[in-house]
């Protein structure tokens, strides 16, 4: 298999200025993501998982919320279908996120889109949408995504691997996982820049708390659905309100023609139908 074209493409993306923009945007949340990854790595070992399996799960799954949700189930020997169903429910939000990614990357080949699906995450999505709010493809979007994705992946995988290898030295009582939540909240709060997003954020938080008792962390899915519906409704009402408040355009009045002194006119007049007709000239016959 010839990997040279892939390597050249990766080098071209890394040299793009948008790549470093993505790196800088994700650097602010790297500390919180790293703390979250560290706790997840420790939790995998503390739940009784073997070292090779924990390393394999950390690299393959790459989903902190799903990993933390299924680890207690795996520790008590829950049926595999319960483990899978729980992970699917927790990650159902990515179905909604993927539908929005499609507006930007639908033109790429399938293998490229599958790679984007693996490396995408909540923080990357928030940063990307903040940088490119218009849902239309642009050349710099792919380098930006890979800059953000590579930074986020390393910020997660390195501490997660350290947590797996040093699980005995990092107690869960430190509560470092909350740092990841704080990192997400910081990014999300920066996106609340209009009334519709504020409504969606408040509704999402309220729905998540109200549905907290649901099993399999279905409150996350409820919060997402409620936020999308509330945000769309608020945006629609906001657009209608702007339309009602917009001043009505006045229709232009009649055009007043200046007097044609060549034909003996002295006063301005309104245009007549014959003014719009083309003037026909009759050539004189020459003998």
CSV table of C-alpha atoms in Angstrom, one decimal:
chain,number,residue,atom,x,y,z
A,1,UNK,CA,0.0,0.0,0.0
A,2,UNK,CA,1.5,3.3,-1.1
A,3,UNK,CA,1.2,5.8,1.8
A,4,UNK,CA,3.2,8.5,0.1
A,5,UNK,CA,0.1,10.5,-1.2
A,6,UNK,CA,-1.4,10.3,2.3
A,7,UNK,CA,1.8,11.6,3.9
A,8,UNK,CA,2.0,14.4,1.4
A,9,UNK,CA,-1.6,15.4,2.1
A,10,UNK,CA,-1.0,15.4,5.8
A,11,UNK,CA,2.0,17.6,5.4
A,12,UNK,CA,0.1,20.0,3.3
A,13,UNK,CA,-2.7,20.2,5.9
A,14,UNK,CA,-0.2,20.7,8.7
A,15,UNK,CA,1.5,23.6,6.9
A,16,UNK,CA,-1.9,25.4,6.4
A,17,UNK,CA,-2.3,28.4,8.8
A,18,UNK,CA,-5.7,27.2,9.7
A,19,UNK,CA,-4.1,24.1,11.2
A,20,UNK,CA,-2.3,26.1,13.8
A,21,UNK,CA,-5.5,28.1,14.5
A,22,UNK,CA,-7.2,24.9,15.4
A,23,UNK,CA,-4.3,23.9,17.6
A,24,UNK,CA,-4.5,27.3,19.5
A,25,UNK,CA,-8.3,27.1,19.9
A,26,UNK,CA,-8.0,23.6,21.5
A,27,UNK,CA,-5.0,24.5,23.7
A,28,UNK,CA,-7.3,26.4,26.1
A,29,UNK,CA,-9.3,23.3,26.9
A,30,UNK,CA,-6.4,20.8,26.8
A,31,UNK,CA,-5.8,20.9,30.5
A,32,UNK,CA,-9.4,20.0,31.4
A,33,UNK,CA,-9.5,17.3,28.7
A,34,UNK,CA,-6.3,15.9,30.0
A,35,UNK,CA,-7.6,15.7,33.6
A,36,UNK,CA,-10.7,14.0,32.3
A,37,UNK,CA,-8.7,11.5,30.4
A,38,UNK,CA,-6.5,10.8,33.4
A,39,UNK,CA,-9.4,9.9,35.6
A,40,UNK,CA,-10.9,7.8,32.8
A,41,UNK,CA,-7.7,5.8,32.5
A,42,UNK,CA,-7.5,5.3,36.3
A,43,UNK,CA,-11.2,4.2,36.4
A,44,UNK,CA,-10.7,1.5,33.8
A,45,UNK,CA,-8.0,-0.1,35.8
A,46,UNK,CA,-9.9,0.4,39.1
A,47,UNK,CA,-12.9,-1.4,37.6
A,48,UNK,CA,-10.9,-4.6,37.2
A,49,UNK,CA,-10.0,-4.2,33.5
A,50,UNK,CA,-6.7,-5.7,32.5
A,51,UNK,CA,-3.9,-3.5,31.3
A,52,UNK,CA,-4.0,-4.5,27.6
A,53,UNK,CA,-7.7,-4.3,27.4
A,54,UNK,CA,-7.7,-0.9,29.0
A,55,UNK,CA,-5.1,0.4,26.5
A,56,UNK,CA,-7.1,-1.1,23.7
A,57,UNK,CA,-10.4,0.4,24.9
A,58,UNK,CA,-8.8,3.8,25.4
A,59,UNK,CA,-7.4,4.0,21.9
A,60,UNK,CA,-10.4,2.4,20.1
A,61,UNK,CA,-13.4,3.9,22.0
A,62,UNK,CA,-12.1,7.5,22.5
A,63,UNK,CA,-15.3,8.6,24.3
A,64,UNK,CA,-14.9,9.6,27.9
A,65,UNK,CA,-18.6,9.9,28.7
A,66,UNK,CA,-19.4,6.4,27.3
A,67,UNK,CA,-16.3,4.8,28.9
A,68,UNK,CA,-17.2,6.2,32.4
A,69,UNK,CA,-20.9,5.1,31.9
A,70,UNK,CA,-20.1,1.5,31.0
A,71,UNK,CA,-17.3,0.8,33.4
A,72,UNK,CA,-19.6,0.3,36.4
A,73,UNK,CA,-21.7,-2.0,34.4
A,74,UNK,CA,-18.7,-4.0,33.3
A,75,UNK,CA,-17.4,-4.2,36.8
A,76,UNK,CA,-20.6,-5.8,38.1
A,77,UNK,CA,-20.8,-8.2,35.2
A,78,UNK,CA,-23.9,-6.7,33.5
A,79,UNK,CA,-25.0,-8.3,30.2
A,80,UNK,CA,-23.2,-7.2,27.2
A,81,UNK,CA,-26.3,-5.9,25.5
A,82,UNK,CA,-26.9,-3.6,28.5
A,83,UNK,CA,-23.3,-2.3,28.2
A,84,UNK,CA,-23.7,-1.7,24.4
A,85,UNK,CA,-27.1,-0.1,24.8
A,86,UNK,CA,-25.8,2.3,27.5
A,87,UNK,CA,-22.8,3.4,25.4
A,88,UNK,CA,-25.1,3.9,22.4
A,89,UNK,CA,-27.5,6.1,24.4
A,90,UNK,CA,-24.7,8.2,25.8
A,91,UNK,CA,-23.3,8.7,22.3
A,92,UNK,CA,-26.6,9.4,20.5
A,93,UNK,CA,-25.7,13.1,20.6
A,94,UNK,CA,-23.1,12.4,18.0
A,95,UNK,CA,-25.8,11.5,15.5
A,96,UNK,CA,-27.1,15.1,15.8
A,97,UNK,CA,-23.5,16.4,15.6
A,98,UNK,CA,-22.7,14.3,12.6
A,99,UNK,CA,-25.7,15.7,10.7
A,100,UNK,CA,-24.3,19.1,11.2
A,101,UNK,CA,-20.8,18.0,10.2
A,102,UNK,CA,-22.3,16.8,6.9
A,103,UNK,CA,-22.9,20.4,5.8
A,104,UNK,CA,-19.1,21.0,5.9
A,105,UNK,CA,-17.5,17.6,4.9
A,106,UNK,CA,-20.1,15.8,2.8
A,107,UNK,CA,-18.0,16.3,-0.3
A,108,UNK,CA,-15.1,14.2,1.1
A,109,UNK,CA,-14.5,10.6,0.4
A,110,UNK,CA,-16.0,8.0,2.8
A,111,UNK,CA,-12.7,7.1,4.4
A,112,UNK,CA,-12.0,10.7,5.2
A,113,UNK,CA,-15.4,11.2,6.7
A,114,UNK,CA,-14.9,8.0,8.8
A,115,UNK,CA,-11.7,9.4,10.1
A,116,UNK,CA,-13.4,12.7,11.0
A,117,UNK,CA,-16.1,10.7,12.8
A,118,UNK,CA,-13.5,9.0,15.0
A,119,UNK,CA,-11.5,12.1,15.8
A,120,UNK,CA,-14.5,14.5,16.3
A,121,UNK,CA,-15.6,15.4,19.8
A,122,UNK,CA,-17.8,17.8,21.8
A,123,UNK,CA,-15.1,20.4,22.3
A,124,UNK,CA,-13.9,20.2,18.7
A,125,UNK,CA,-17.5,20.6,17.5
A,126,UNK,CA,-18.1,23.7,19.7
A,127,UNK,CA,-14.9,25.3,18.6
A,128,UNK,CA,-15.5,24.6,14.9
A,129,UNK,CA,-19.0,25.9,14.9
A,130,UNK,CA,-17.9,29.0,16.7
A,131,UNK,CA,-15.2,29.6,14.1
A,132,UNK,CA,-17.4,28.7,11.1
A,133,UNK,CA,-21.0,29.4,11.9
A,134,UNK,CA,-22.1,29.4,8.2
A,135,UNK,CA,-22.9,25.8,7.1
A,136,UNK,CA,-21.0,25.9,3.8
A,137,UNK,CA,-17.7,24.2,2.9
A,138,UNK,CA,-14.5,26.4,2.9
A,139,UNK,CA,-10.9,25.4,2.1
A,140,UNK,CA,-9.5,26.2,5.5
A,141,UNK,CA,-12.1,24.1,7.4
A,142,UNK,CA,-10.4,20.8,7.0
A,143,UNK,CA,-6.9,22.0,8.2
A,144,UNK,CA,-8.6,23.7,11.1
A,145,UNK,CA,-10.5,20.5,12.1
A,146,UNK,CA,-7.3,18.4,12.0
A,147,UNK,CA,-5.4,21.0,14.0
A,148,UNK,CA,-8.1,20.9,16.6
A,149,UNK,CA,-8.6,17.2,16.5
A,150,UNK,CA,-5.0,16.3,16.8
A,151,UNK,CA,-4.6,18.6,19.8
A,152,UNK,CA,-7.7,17.2,21.5
A,153,UNK,CA,-6.7,13.6,20.7
A,154,UNK,CA,-3.2,14.0,22.2
A,155,UNK,CA,-4.6,15.9,25.2
A,156,UNK,CA,-6.9,13.0,25.9
A,157,UNK,CA,-4.8,9.9,25.0
A,158,UNK,CA,-1.5,10.8,26.7
A,159,UNK,CA,-3.1,11.4,30.2
A,160,UNK,CA,-5.5,8.5,29.7
A,161,UNK,CA,-2.6,6.2,29.0
A,162,UNK,CA,-0.7,7.6,32.0
A,163,UNK,CA,-3.8,7.0,34.1
A,164,UNK,CA,-3.9,3.4,33.0
A,165,UNK,CA,-0.2,2.8,33.7
A,166,UNK,CA,-0.1,4.8,37.0
A,167,UNK,CA,-3.6,3.8,38.3
A,168,UNK,CA,-2.3,2.9,41.8
A,169,UNK,CA,-0.7,6.4,42.3
A,170,UNK,CA,-3.8,8.4,41.2
A,171,UNK,CA,-6.8,8.0,43.5
A,172,UNK,CA,-10.3,8.7,42.1
A,173,UNK,CA,-11.0,10.9,45.1
A,174,UNK,CA,-9.0,13.7,43.4
A,175,UNK,CA,-12.1,14.4,41.3
A,176,UNK,CA,-10.0,15.5,38.3
A,177,UNK,CA,-12.8,14.5,35.9
A,178,UNK,CA,-14.7,17.6,36.9
A,179,UNK,CA,-12.0,19.7,35.3
A,180,UNK,CA,-13.1,18.3,31.9
A,181,UNK,CA,-16.7,19.4,32.7
A,182,UNK,CA,-15.4,22.9,33.5
A,183,UNK,CA,-13.5,23.0,30.3
A,184,UNK,CA,-16.6,22.1,28.3
A,185,UNK,CA,-18.6,24.7,30.2
A,186,UNK,CA,-16.1,27.4,29.4
A,187,UNK,CA,-16.3,26.7,25.7
A,188,UNK,CA,-20.1,26.5,25.7
A,189,UNK,CA,-20.5,29.8,27.6
A,190,UNK,CA,-18.4,31.5,25.0
A,191,UNK,CA,-21.0,30.5,22.3
A,192,UNK,CA,-24.0,32.0,24.1
A,193,UNK,CA,-23.9,35.2,22.0
A,194,UNK,CA,-27.6,35.7,21.2
A,195,UNK,CA,-31.1,35.1,22.6
A,196,UNK,CA,-31.7,31.8,20.8
A,197,UNK,CA,-28.5,30.1,22.0
A,198,UNK,CA,-29.2,31.3,25.6
A,199,UNK,CA,-32.7,29.8,25.4
A,200,UNK,CA,-31.3,26.5,24.1
A,201,UNK,CA,-28.6,26.4,26.8
A,202,UNK,CA,-31.1,27.1,29.6
A,203,UNK,CA,-33.5,24.5,28.3
A,204,UNK,CA,-30.8,21.9,27.9
A,205,UNK,CA,-29.6,22.4,31.5
A,206,UNK,CA,-33.1,22.3,32.8
A,207,UNK,CA,-34.0,19.2,30.8
A,208,UNK,CA,-30.8,17.4,31.9
A,209,UNK,CA,-31.5,18.0,35.5
A,210,UNK,CA,-35.2,17.2,35.3
A,211,UNK,CA,-34.6,13.9,33.5
A,212,UNK,CA,-31.6,12.9,35.6
A,213,UNK,CA,-33.4,9.9,37.1
A,214,UNK,CA,-33.7,8.2,33.7
A,215,UNK,CA,-31.6,5.1,33.2
A,216,UNK,CA,-28.6,4.7,30.9
A,217,UNK,CA,-28.0,8.5,31.0
A,218,UNK,CA,-30.9,9.1,28.7
A,219,UNK,CA,-31.2,12.6,30.3
A,220,UNK,CA,-28.4,13.7,27.9
A,221,UNK,CA,-30.5,12.7,24.9
A,222,UNK,CA,-33.5,14.5,26.4
A,223,UNK,CA,-31.5,17.6,27.0
A,224,UNK,CA,-30.2,17.6,23.4
A,225,UNK,CA,-33.6,17.2,21.8
A,226,UNK,CA,-35.2,19.8,24.1
A,227,UNK,CA,-32.3,22.3,23.3
A,228,UNK,CA,-32.6,21.8,19.6
A,229,UNK,CA,-36.4,22.3,19.6
A,230,UNK,CA,-36.2,25.4,21.9
A,231,UNK,CA,-33.3,26.9,19.9
A,232,UNK,CA,-35.1,26.5,16.6
A,233,UNK,CA,-38.4,27.9,18.0
A,234,UNK,CA,-36.6,30.9,19.6
A,235,UNK,CA,-34.7,31.6,16.3
A,236,UNK,CA,-38.0,31.4,14.3
A,237,UNK,CA,-39.7,33.8,16.7
A,238,UNK,CA,-36.7,36.1,16.6
A,239,UNK,CA,-36.8,36.3,12.8
A,240,UNK,CA,-40.5,37.0,12.8
A,241,UNK,CA,-40.1,39.8,15.3
A,242,UNK,CA,-37.4,41.4,13.2
A,243,UNK,CA,-39.6,41.2,10.2
A,244,UNK,CA,-42.5,43.0,12.1
A,245,UNK,CA,-40.2,45.6,13.4
A,246,UNK,CA,-38.5,46.3,10.0
A,247,UNK,CA,-39.8,49.6,8.4
A,248,UNK,CA,-42.0,49.1,5.4
A,249,UNK,CA,-40.4,50.2,2.1
A,250,UNK,CA,-42.2,53.1,0.5
A,251,UNK,CA,-43.2,52.7,-3.1
A,252,UNK,CA,-41.5,55.2,-5.3
A,253,UNK,CA,-43.7,58.0,-6.6
A,254,UNK,CA,-44.2,58.9,-10.3
A,255,UNK,CA,-41.3,60.0,-12.3
A,256,UNK,CA,-41.5,63.7,-13.3
A,257,UNK,CA,-40.0,64.4,-16.7
A,258,UNK,CA,-38.3,67.8,-17.3
A,259,UNK,CA,-39.8,70.0,-20.0
A,260,UNK,CA,-38.7,69.3,-23.6
A,261,UNK,CA,-37.8,72.8,-24.8
A,262,UNK,CA,-37.1,71.4,-28.3
A,263,UNK,CA,-40.8,70.8,-28.7
A,264,UNK,CA,-41.9,74.0,-27.0
A,265,UNK,CA,-42.7,72.5,-23.6
A,266,UNK,CA,-42.3,74.9,-20.6
A,267,UNK,CA,-43.4,72.8,-17.6
A,268,UNK,CA,-42.5,69.5,-16.2
A,269,UNK,CA,-44.9,66.6,-17.0
A,270,UNK,CA,-45.7,63.0,-16.1
A,271,UNK,CA,-44.5,60.4,-18.5
A,272,UNK,CA,-47.0,59.2,-21.1
A,273,UNK,CA,-47.3,55.9,-22.9
A,274,UNK,CA,-45.8,57.2,-26.0
A,275,UNK,CA,-42.6,58.2,-24.1
A,276,UNK,CA,-41.9,54.5,-23.6
A,277,UNK,CA,-42.2,53.7,-27.2
A,278,UNK,CA,-39.1,53.6,-29.4
A,279,UNK,CA,-38.7,56.6,-31.6
A,280,UNK,CA,-38.9,55.6,-35.3
A,281,UNK,CA,-37.1,57.6,-37.8
A,282,UNK,CA,-37.9,57.5,-41.4
A,283,UNK,CA,-35.0,57.9,-43.8
A,284,UNK,CA,-35.5,60.3,-46.6
A,285,UNK,CA,-35.3,58.8,-50.0
A,286,UNK,CA,-32.6,60.2,-52.1
A,287,UNK,CA,-32.7,60.4,-55.7
